[in-house]
XYZ file of C-alpha atoms in Angstrom:
715
model
C 105.626 45.035 84.600
C 107.799 48.147 84.145
C 110.491 46.172 82.298
C 107.867 44.763 79.957
C 106.497 48.260 79.241
C 109.993 49.642 78.594
C 110.966 46.751 76.304
C 107.752 47.117 74.259
C 108.080 50.894 73.934
C 111.808 50.688 73.126
C 111.129 48.167 70.343
C 108.589 50.603 68.849
C 111.088 53.496 68.963
C 113.801 51.291 67.413
C 111.460 50.382 64.559
C 110.534 54.031 63.882
C 114.157 55.212 64.000
C 115.607 52.212 62.129
C 118.270 51.832 64.837
C 118.785 49.589 67.859
C 120.064 50.384 71.340
C 123.541 48.849 71.601
C 123.902 48.126 67.868
C 127.624 48.346 67.036
C 127.166 49.667 63.483
C 124.295 52.192 63.887
C 123.424 52.582 67.578
C 120.280 54.242 68.914
C 121.051 56.734 71.677
C 118.317 57.897 74.038
C 117.605 60.616 76.565
C 115.911 59.794 79.866
C 113.782 62.664 81.226
C 111.090 63.252 83.805
C 107.420 63.738 82.974
C 105.893 65.362 86.057
C 102.355 66.656 85.526
C 103.338 70.128 86.756
C 106.342 71.925 85.285
C 109.345 71.776 87.641
C 112.150 73.368 85.579
C 115.526 71.874 86.431
C 114.308 70.116 89.575
C 114.105 66.603 88.121
C 117.030 64.663 86.667
C 117.899 64.067 83.001
C 120.428 61.771 81.319
C 121.400 62.391 77.677
C 123.236 60.152 75.174
C 122.527 56.858 76.977
C 123.682 53.947 74.796
C 127.205 55.217 74.043
C 129.810 52.606 74.998
C 133.278 51.543 73.877
C 131.526 49.070 71.532
C 129.073 51.552 69.957
C 131.466 54.518 69.619
C 133.326 53.156 66.502
C 130.044 52.465 64.664
C 128.678 55.937 65.401
C 131.942 57.538 64.229
C 131.776 55.543 60.993
C 128.087 56.410 60.513
C 128.488 60.157 61.145
C 132.056 60.676 59.989
C 132.370 63.041 62.953
C 134.580 61.669 65.763
C 134.628 65.007 67.593
C 130.838 64.960 67.962
C 130.873 61.349 69.223
C 133.501 61.945 71.917
C 131.799 65.214 72.915
C 128.545 63.264 73.385
C 130.435 60.573 75.350
C 132.031 63.031 77.792
C 128.586 64.627 78.309
C 127.080 61.210 79.077
C 129.805 60.520 81.624
C 129.316 63.903 83.305
C 125.537 63.558 83.582
C 125.369 59.847 84.384
C 128.064 59.912 87.077
C 126.370 62.911 88.712
C 122.732 61.826 88.409
C 122.912 58.026 88.689
C 126.195 57.099 90.359
C 126.277 59.914 92.946
C 122.847 61.454 93.641
C 120.664 58.374 93.084
C 123.181 56.278 95.044
C 122.713 58.603 98.018
C 126.321 59.820 98.051
C 126.563 63.271 99.675
C 129.752 65.216 98.790
C 131.340 66.916 101.820
C 131.501 70.273 100.037
C 130.272 71.771 96.793
C 133.716 71.220 95.243
C 133.796 67.508 96.135
C 130.882 66.500 93.869
C 131.730 64.413 90.804
C 130.203 66.949 88.402
C 132.400 69.726 89.769
C 135.529 67.577 89.511
C 134.848 66.728 85.863
C 134.034 70.343 84.982
C 137.305 71.487 86.560
C 139.158 68.953 84.409
C 137.640 70.546 81.281
C 138.551 74.033 82.511
C 142.124 72.866 83.139
C 142.488 71.693 79.514
C 140.922 74.894 78.159
C 143.311 76.998 80.231
C 146.360 74.965 79.138
C 145.394 75.235 75.456
C 144.177 78.842 75.611
C 140.617 77.902 74.571
C 137.724 80.277 75.269
C 134.865 77.787 74.889
C 134.047 74.068 75.077
C 133.555 74.036 71.293
C 137.284 74.737 70.868
C 138.150 71.308 72.317
C 139.569 69.012 69.608
C 138.792 65.331 69.143
C 142.143 64.441 70.749
C 141.353 66.696 73.716
C 137.980 64.994 74.126
C 139.424 61.468 73.862
C 141.935 62.231 76.599
C 139.221 63.851 78.713
C 137.014 60.746 78.405
C 139.869 58.544 79.652
C 140.590 60.978 82.468
C 136.877 61.131 83.375
C 136.724 57.345 83.780
C 139.678 57.424 86.162
C 138.189 60.286 88.228
C 134.789 58.540 88.397
C 136.360 55.296 89.624
C 138.549 57.104 92.148
C 135.699 59.273 93.488
C 132.712 56.911 93.364
C 134.604 53.581 93.729
C 132.830 52.134 90.675
C 133.604 51.780 86.987
C 131.571 53.879 84.562
C 129.041 51.395 83.029
C 129.865 50.194 79.519
C 126.557 48.444 78.818
C 123.667 50.263 77.026
C 120.940 48.492 79.032
C 122.669 49.308 82.328
C 122.877 52.968 81.291
C 119.196 52.997 80.285
C 117.923 51.417 83.508
C 120.291 53.455 85.643
C 118.811 56.590 84.077
C 115.201 55.425 84.509
C 115.729 54.567 88.187
C 117.519 57.859 88.872
C 114.744 59.955 87.305
C 112.087 58.148 89.356
C 114.202 58.644 92.498
C 114.731 62.332 91.773
C 111.053 62.979 92.625
C 112.118 62.551 96.253
C 115.387 64.449 95.835
C 116.128 67.394 98.136
C 115.717 70.055 95.455
C 112.469 68.547 94.083
C 110.995 68.364 97.596
C 111.993 71.999 98.287
C 110.490 73.165 94.994
C 107.236 71.243 95.534
C 106.892 72.731 99.008
C 107.379 76.249 97.632
C 105.069 75.685 94.639
C 102.510 73.660 96.677
C 102.733 70.669 94.308
C 101.322 67.492 95.955
C 103.923 64.822 96.707
C 101.566 61.951 95.831
C 101.427 63.023 92.175
C 104.775 61.387 91.441
C 106.439 61.517 88.041
C 106.515 59.615 84.789
C 109.775 58.914 82.948
C 110.121 59.759 79.254
C 112.671 57.899 77.126
C 113.250 59.663 73.790
C 115.441 58.943 70.793
C 118.347 61.400 70.798
C 118.866 64.048 68.162
C 122.070 66.031 68.337
C 122.728 69.740 68.326
C 126.468 69.240 68.750
C 127.382 67.662 65.395
C 128.788 70.884 63.899
C 128.019 74.454 62.899
C 124.781 73.492 61.089
C 123.466 71.984 64.326
C 122.144 73.806 67.371
C 119.918 73.653 70.412
C 117.571 76.165 71.984
C 114.822 77.083 74.413
C 112.040 79.470 73.463
C 108.787 80.941 74.763
C 105.787 81.865 72.668
C 105.627 85.157 74.620
C 108.155 87.043 76.706
C 108.020 85.412 80.183
C 109.531 88.486 81.876
C 107.239 91.180 80.416
C 104.317 89.253 78.900
C 104.814 90.933 75.517
C 103.306 89.005 72.597
C 106.679 88.350 70.988
C 108.418 85.054 70.207
C 111.292 84.998 72.672
C 114.166 82.589 73.224
C 117.827 81.651 73.009
C 119.957 79.204 71.046
C 123.514 77.896 70.808
C 125.241 76.452 67.762
C 127.058 73.122 68.126
C 125.642 72.435 71.603
C 123.278 70.228 73.585
C 120.272 71.419 75.581
C 121.970 71.487 78.975
C 124.404 74.138 77.664
C 121.532 76.632 77.325
C 119.641 76.027 80.578
C 122.722 75.412 82.746
C 124.319 78.686 81.699
C 127.578 77.002 80.627
C 127.769 79.351 77.629
C 125.913 82.648 77.240
C 123.471 81.947 74.380
C 122.349 84.016 71.397
C 118.850 85.524 71.015
C 116.531 83.460 68.828
C 115.426 86.473 66.744
C 116.333 90.077 65.965
C 113.427 91.408 68.053
C 114.864 89.741 71.160
C 118.247 91.450 70.963
C 119.284 93.821 73.743
C 122.094 96.364 73.992
C 124.259 93.591 75.442
C 123.394 90.948 72.806
C 123.025 93.072 69.662
C 126.402 91.839 68.360
C 125.338 88.162 68.530
C 123.837 86.306 65.564
C 120.186 85.395 66.012
C 118.751 82.123 64.682
C 116.549 84.268 62.446
C 119.713 85.618 60.774
C 121.885 82.488 60.870
C 119.282 79.911 59.739
C 116.296 81.861 58.327
C 114.449 78.828 56.861
C 114.635 76.886 60.114
C 113.626 79.960 62.122
C 110.544 80.398 59.919
C 109.592 76.744 60.489
C 110.115 77.108 64.261
C 108.060 80.314 64.303
C 105.130 78.503 62.645
C 105.300 75.643 65.166
C 105.312 77.969 68.179
C 102.236 79.796 66.866
C 100.398 76.493 66.362
C 101.387 75.193 69.806
C 100.144 78.299 71.622
C 96.893 78.232 69.680
C 96.395 74.538 70.496
C 97.181 74.785 74.236
C 95.725 78.328 74.631
C 98.583 79.334 76.913
C 102.171 80.541 76.679
C 104.457 77.610 75.823
C 108.026 76.834 76.912
C 109.596 74.984 73.960
C 112.838 73.012 73.636
C 114.205 72.296 70.170
C 117.282 70.836 68.480
C 118.653 71.367 64.982
C 120.639 68.363 63.724
C 122.562 68.802 60.469
C 120.136 71.465 59.272
C 116.919 69.656 60.328
C 114.617 71.003 63.070
C 113.382 68.640 65.800
C 110.868 69.642 68.480
C 111.785 68.008 71.807
C 109.079 69.174 74.192
C 106.508 71.828 74.977
C 104.973 72.736 78.327
C 103.129 75.666 79.875
C 105.818 78.270 80.539
C 106.667 79.824 83.896
C 106.194 83.599 84.086
C 106.346 86.382 86.635
C 103.295 88.233 87.933
C 103.564 91.216 85.613
C 103.840 88.925 82.583
C 101.018 86.639 83.775
C 98.589 89.559 84.007
C 99.489 90.993 80.609
C 99.326 87.580 78.903
C 95.937 86.757 80.426
C 94.401 90.068 79.310
C 95.894 90.028 75.806
C 95.002 86.360 75.212
C 91.396 87.126 76.175
C 91.340 90.064 73.768
C 92.790 87.807 71.052
C 89.924 85.321 71.722
C 92.330 82.536 72.721
C 90.584 82.358 76.125
C 87.537 83.993 77.727
C 87.602 86.602 80.494
C 86.722 84.090 83.234
C 89.710 81.925 82.252
C 91.928 85.018 82.142
C 91.013 85.927 85.736
C 91.560 82.365 86.993
C 94.897 82.095 85.189
C 96.514 84.767 87.404
C 97.471 83.435 90.838
C 97.097 85.590 93.987
C 100.868 85.564 94.572
C 101.369 86.932 91.045
C 99.127 89.895 91.862
C 101.261 90.360 94.983
C 104.355 90.706 92.785
C 103.056 94.033 91.465
C 103.986 95.429 94.882
C 107.673 94.799 94.190
C 109.717 97.994 94.359
C 111.924 99.585 91.703
C 115.225 101.444 91.997
C 114.880 105.226 92.347
C 116.189 106.733 89.043
C 117.614 109.763 90.891
C 119.626 107.514 93.233
C 120.689 105.386 90.263
C 122.273 108.374 88.502
C 124.566 109.036 91.470
C 125.337 105.362 92.208
C 128.525 103.404 91.509
C 127.694 100.861 88.799
C 129.576 97.622 89.435
C 128.489 95.510 86.477
C 125.759 94.792 83.958
C 124.067 91.632 82.760
C 120.837 90.331 81.263
C 117.569 91.525 82.891
C 116.008 88.144 83.720
C 113.659 89.242 86.524
C 112.357 92.833 86.718
C 112.120 95.124 89.729
C 114.627 96.451 92.236
C 116.238 94.738 95.212
C 118.918 95.465 97.769
C 120.635 92.971 100.019
C 123.834 91.619 101.487
C 125.994 89.420 99.268
C 126.048 85.671 99.991
C 127.779 83.141 97.763
C 126.079 79.810 98.527
C 122.470 78.655 98.701
C 122.943 77.285 102.233
C 124.270 80.650 103.436
C 121.370 82.463 101.754
C 118.870 80.314 103.642
C 120.768 80.564 106.950
C 121.187 84.356 106.760
C 117.554 84.860 105.719
C 116.402 82.728 108.672
C 118.235 85.200 110.933
C 116.299 88.091 109.410
C 118.976 89.283 106.968
C 118.055 90.530 103.494
C 120.382 88.749 101.071
C 121.241 88.597 97.383
C 122.512 85.214 96.193
C 125.546 85.651 93.910
C 126.654 82.562 91.941
C 128.644 81.670 88.830
C 125.464 79.960 87.699
C 122.675 78.447 89.746
C 121.819 74.773 89.661
C 118.665 73.018 90.863
C 120.541 72.228 94.104
C 120.392 75.967 94.897
C 116.598 76.180 94.905
C 116.226 76.591 98.703
C 118.697 79.482 98.764
C 117.149 81.103 95.704
C 113.773 81.113 97.418
C 115.230 82.625 100.599
C 117.133 85.367 98.737
C 115.666 88.757 97.880
C 117.292 88.597 94.440
C 119.660 86.465 92.344
C 122.793 87.489 90.433
C 124.818 85.094 88.242
C 128.047 85.463 86.280
C 126.950 83.043 83.554
C 123.752 82.067 81.782
C 121.138 83.598 79.551
C 117.482 84.564 79.691
C 116.423 80.899 79.566
C 118.989 79.621 82.091
C 117.958 77.849 85.292
C 118.339 81.018 87.392
C 116.187 83.057 85.010
C 113.445 80.421 84.755
C 113.110 79.861 88.501
C 113.406 83.549 89.441
C 110.675 84.501 86.962
C 108.429 81.747 88.303
C 108.737 83.284 91.768
C 108.661 86.916 90.661
C 112.152 87.601 91.996
C 114.527 90.292 90.806
C 117.266 88.524 88.822
C 120.277 89.420 86.649
C 122.149 86.696 84.730
C 125.182 86.528 82.426
C 127.044 89.201 84.414
C 130.469 88.247 83.075
C 132.390 90.924 85.028
C 131.914 88.887 88.229
C 134.930 86.833 89.352
C 133.657 84.820 92.321
C 136.105 83.359 94.843
C 134.182 80.957 97.080
C 137.203 80.080 99.211
C 137.869 83.732 100.141
C 134.142 84.591 100.193
C 134.473 87.576 97.923
C 133.740 88.795 94.395
C 136.158 90.743 92.193
C 134.246 93.086 89.883
C 136.583 94.882 87.489
C 139.192 95.265 90.240
C 136.707 96.262 92.942
C 136.379 93.732 95.803
C 132.898 92.948 97.155
C 133.003 90.778 100.282
C 130.360 88.442 101.635
C 127.973 90.581 103.685
C 128.526 93.772 101.655
C 125.397 95.549 100.401
C 124.568 95.751 96.694
C 121.485 96.878 94.764
C 120.078 95.223 91.629
C 117.954 96.808 88.917
C 116.490 93.663 87.371
C 114.581 95.663 84.777
C 117.772 97.124 83.273
C 120.249 94.401 84.284
C 122.425 96.767 86.346
C 124.313 96.053 89.594
C 125.211 98.906 91.978
C 127.415 99.217 95.044
C 125.689 99.759 98.395
C 122.038 100.378 99.252
C 120.036 102.552 96.865
C 116.608 103.999 97.535
C 113.770 101.783 96.316
C 110.419 103.177 95.171
C 107.124 101.513 96.045
C 105.170 100.018 93.177
C 101.983 101.644 91.912
C 99.667 99.033 90.371
C 97.351 101.771 89.111
C 99.929 102.494 86.400
C 99.537 98.959 85.017
C 96.765 99.065 82.392
C 96.536 95.262 82.097
C 96.095 94.911 85.860
C 93.335 97.533 85.891
C 91.486 95.784 83.081
C 91.824 92.350 84.692
C 90.422 93.735 87.950
C 87.352 95.133 86.176
C 86.720 91.638 84.793
C 87.215 90.138 88.270
C 84.751 92.645 89.762
C 82.153 91.649 87.187
C 82.620 87.907 87.735
C 83.089 87.629 91.506
C 80.384 87.178 94.136
C 82.479 87.890 97.273
C 83.483 91.262 98.649
C 87.124 91.563 99.661
C 88.631 93.569 102.503
C 92.284 93.856 103.466
C 94.400 93.539 106.605
C 96.138 96.879 107.198
C 97.663 98.557 110.251
C 98.947 101.821 108.788
C 97.769 104.606 106.455
C 100.352 103.579 103.814
C 99.177 99.952 103.772
C 95.582 101.155 103.591
C 96.336 103.399 100.602
C 98.011 100.558 98.687
C 95.144 98.179 99.524
C 92.600 100.728 98.288
C 94.508 101.014 95.006
C 94.330 97.240 94.700
C 90.547 97.372 95.040
C 90.010 96.485 98.716
C 86.474 97.313 99.868
C 87.420 98.103 103.429
C 89.696 96.839 106.199
C 88.762 93.484 107.672
C 91.347 93.624 110.451
C 93.440 96.496 111.785
C 95.727 95.116 114.517
C 96.274 98.016 116.904
C 99.189 96.337 118.719
C 101.284 96.761 115.553
C 101.043 100.514 116.117
C 102.803 100.286 119.497
C 106.271 99.229 118.378
C 107.677 102.553 117.152
C 110.590 103.838 119.296
C 108.569 106.737 120.791
C 105.511 104.568 121.412
C 107.075 101.436 122.882
C 108.574 103.461 125.738
C 105.122 104.718 126.761
C 103.708 101.178 126.489
C 106.451 99.854 128.772
C 105.884 102.647 131.289
C 102.200 101.709 131.324
C 103.067 98.030 131.906
C 105.467 98.834 134.766
C 103.092 101.198 136.534
C 101.369 99.785 139.619
C 98.784 102.583 139.810
C 95.824 103.627 137.691
C 97.162 107.180 137.629
C 100.542 106.005 136.300
C 98.940 103.877 133.598
C 96.629 106.698 132.500
C 99.580 109.082 132.285
C 101.461 106.675 129.982
C 98.327 106.009 127.912
C 97.774 109.752 127.488
C 101.147 109.883 125.712
C 100.032 107.075 123.382
C 96.690 108.685 122.540
C 97.976 111.201 119.911
C 99.891 108.459 118.062
C 96.851 106.173 117.957
C 94.568 109.022 116.900
C 96.913 110.039 114.059
C 97.117 106.434 112.815
C 93.342 105.972 112.830
C 92.782 109.312 111.090
C 95.198 108.304 108.313
C 93.537 104.913 107.886
C 89.997 106.374 107.837
C 91.093 108.973 105.295
C 92.659 106.332 103.023
C 89.491 104.218 103.282
C 87.128 107.186 102.715
C 83.588 105.756 102.774
C 84.632 102.136 103.378
C 84.305 100.159 106.647
C 87.337 99.722 108.930
C 87.335 96.916 111.524
C 89.704 97.851 114.368
C 90.719 95.180 116.856
C 91.507 96.596 120.292
C 94.728 95.498 122.015
C 94.990 91.704 121.861
C 98.431 90.237 122.817
C 99.625 89.652 126.406
C 101.665 92.505 127.877
C 104.932 90.549 128.199
C 105.248 90.625 124.391
C 106.077 94.341 124.664
C 109.054 93.672 126.969
C 112.521 92.358 125.994
C 113.107 88.620 126.369
C 116.797 88.442 127.369
C 118.514 89.608 130.571
C 120.940 91.832 128.652
C 118.074 93.623 126.879
C 116.132 93.920 130.152
C 119.183 95.461 131.872
C 119.535 97.986 129.063
C 115.824 98.847 129.309
C 116.035 99.189 133.112
C 118.898 101.652 132.674
C 116.968 103.671 130.044
C 113.828 103.812 132.198
C 115.636 104.546 135.458
C 114.302 101.480 137.288
C 116.059 98.585 138.985
C 116.739 95.497 136.879
C 115.277 93.309 139.647
C 111.995 95.253 139.487
C 111.773 94.939 135.701
C 112.786 91.275 135.770
C 110.164 90.467 138.417
C 107.469 92.247 136.393
C 108.482 90.406 133.221
C 108.356 87.025 134.975
C 104.999 87.798 136.581
C 103.510 88.558 133.145
C 104.926 85.482 131.399
C 102.457 82.641 130.806
C 102.822 79.006 129.773
C 99.958 79.301 127.262
C 99.192 82.971 126.521
C 96.246 82.032 124.261
C 94.324 80.923 127.348
C 95.665 83.557 129.713
C 95.741 87.272 130.380
C 95.209 88.746 126.925
C 92.503 90.129 124.636
C 89.321 91.229 126.365
C 90.583 89.807 129.688
C 93.340 92.431 129.544
C 90.601 95.025 128.980
C 88.609 93.757 131.953
C 91.675 94.136 134.212
C 92.832 97.431 132.699
C 89.730 99.086 131.136
C 91.739 102.308 130.757
C 93.627 100.696 127.819
C 90.468 100.097 125.784
C 89.088 103.476 126.879
C 92.174 105.216 125.426
C 91.876 103.279 122.148
C 88.134 103.976 121.849
C 88.829 107.683 122.442
C 91.531 107.747 119.738
C 89.198 106.021 117.249
C 86.210 108.260 117.910
C 88.138 111.550 118.079
C 89.752 110.756 114.709
C 86.358 109.766 113.256
C 84.548 112.875 114.543
C 87.221 115.284 113.317
C 87.197 113.723 109.834
C 83.407 113.771 109.649
C 83.508 117.511 110.304
C 85.771 117.732 107.229
C 83.174 115.830 105.139
C 85.203 112.581 105.128
C 82.902 109.582 105.452
C 84.102 107.165 108.161
C 82.686 103.757 109.139
C 84.456 102.468 112.289
C 83.792 98.879 113.401
C 85.336 98.276 116.844
C 86.236 94.667 117.662
C 86.556 93.321 121.216
C 89.172 90.530 120.888
C 89.275 86.942 122.151
C 85.832 86.894 123.787
C 84.877 83.582 125.390
C 81.726 84.656 127.292
C 78.968 87.170 126.593
C 79.608 88.908 129.948
C 83.156 89.777 128.832
C 81.781 91.320 125.661
C 79.084 93.285 127.466
C 81.580 94.741 129.966
C 83.994 95.887 127.262
C 81.235 97.161 124.984
C 80.045 99.373 127.838
C 83.547 100.913 128.131
C 83.715 101.608 124.382
C 80.169 102.994 124.071
C 80.605 105.229 127.126
C 83.747 106.832 125.672
C 82.242 107.042 122.163
C 79.155 108.896 123.396
C 81.286 111.289 125.462
C 83.516 112.130 122.467
C 80.542 112.662 120.128
C 78.895 115.037 122.612
C 82.132 116.957 123.040
C 82.718 117.198 119.262
C 79.016 117.879 118.588
C 78.932 115.352 115.765
C 77.379 111.906 115.309
C 79.354 109.023 113.784
C 77.732 105.716 112.876
C 79.872 103.022 114.491
C 79.448 99.405 115.582
C 80.948 97.309 118.375
C 81.354 93.561 117.888
C 83.680 90.605 118.236
C 85.178 87.782 116.215
C 84.160 84.291 117.314
C 87.563 82.594 117.599
C 87.286 80.421 120.732
C 85.236 77.201 121.073
C 83.708 78.440 124.335
C 82.238 81.472 122.552
C 80.231 79.343 120.107
């Protein structure tokens, strides 16, 4: 059935183009691409120039009169096909990054360029390319134990099969998991007639966005390369030129824009992008090719954008009547709102810092982290709790898992529409690309930056808004969403449309302040155990746990009381007039003790107790299933003095603030209740303390005591 569909569709394309696949005098060449229903930039495979063989090459040379273009297209086909079809789709896993067929062929090109003193791939002559094609065939056979296919139909079907298979490739699976794209959707395969941007100086290729995907500004934004094919732009092989004068930066102002180099074609492209955005009512990501002075549109799709850009686009499109306000609100995802919390580099610290390098600002915000040079290392280090910045020559779709794990991404090559830039923006990550000062040595695990050596594990700081890289850790400033006028306007629309009220989870005054700025209408859950882990507090908690007497526990709890009271006062103040639900201590006590013998020995020494005593206590507290054991309200039943101390801290803070005319609404939650008797016993403890505090302070505070139904037995 599939073969029949392909044959029918191919015959239609051949008729339209007036060419046939495999024809020796005027061959049709095709690209094989994915057609997933949700944009997955760079995650699915592509094969370009399928149909070029030793039989069709002479006819294409005669037809075009351009042998250099033909052999350039042939070497590109061999590079992509051997990588996508003969290696990945065949299930061949290279031992290391350097053992992959693509890397071997790229190194062969670099070797020729170095020998001849060339700066760019476009400097390669037709003789260079012919020799490279012969060399490529030998390397492919030696590495993959198969001849490169010389039959157009075999190339076509190899490409189709590989694109279908790439839906279940490692990088596509990782990306779908991150983006929550259902696996059962699958992908289509698109086979398109090729047009060529690498036939000479009047040909080009480019990627553009109808609005700036990094800032959201309503400005046509993109990049292009003369005498190139599409992969050169997105793969970061060459640093591309801005598509128009408005898109030039301090680092690209010397480069010719398409608007300047080919004004008529730019005007035509500008008209198309306006029409496409109007038709689809969303920002479009466009790929185009210019072949011998003629513009061809290859594809359009909804463009990826970061959170800041998504909010601005939604608001401005609604004001421009492209969409309504309800659509604008729904178009911004929750995780994109979360991105507004990303920090920025402190300008004062930046002035004193050592600047290592500069590049293109592909993903705004500030980030600090330890340098890692591979995606696998980024994921492994992040899993151990390290904050890392992934530094690469250029990223490829195989790096997606490491890019997601990293705090930020820095590449030596690539432009604003390269793979790294596209993916980083989609995830709201800080990213700098095209940082040409970086000389990365994977073998020695270090980076040479203008003579300064940065080793794996060293700290660096990125300013993704300016495209600057600094040595060491610089101070980062918290974001303030209230300064974002588009965010504020979008939230007023959301308030008008919504029917639910929204509270936040917050355990500190700072978190409460930020949540209030974001429009939270109270705190739905304040986890008091999170307040116990500060260095001064945890010691008192551990003393309380180790004490075998009520007097000893009360003494330790008395030291905790001022800390708890100060925290609650700060939270109530931040939430002035809004309800705050405070959950009393919930986790089992062993969670506050170290888990290893070495840490227990160190703690025993600090506390002046025997290791055997501490070890015995730790083991006595440990439970096979803590959810069913000694935790939550059952802890309060055994040690009511814990809940009494917390109730006192809450009510003293509330009473003192009420005297200062601050409106407080405490809601005290008894955790993990499974029976009404447990609740009644703990409520009595809380109410008794609350009444005592109010009498002492001579002030009345409206408060409630309740629980959250979270166990089947409680229903």
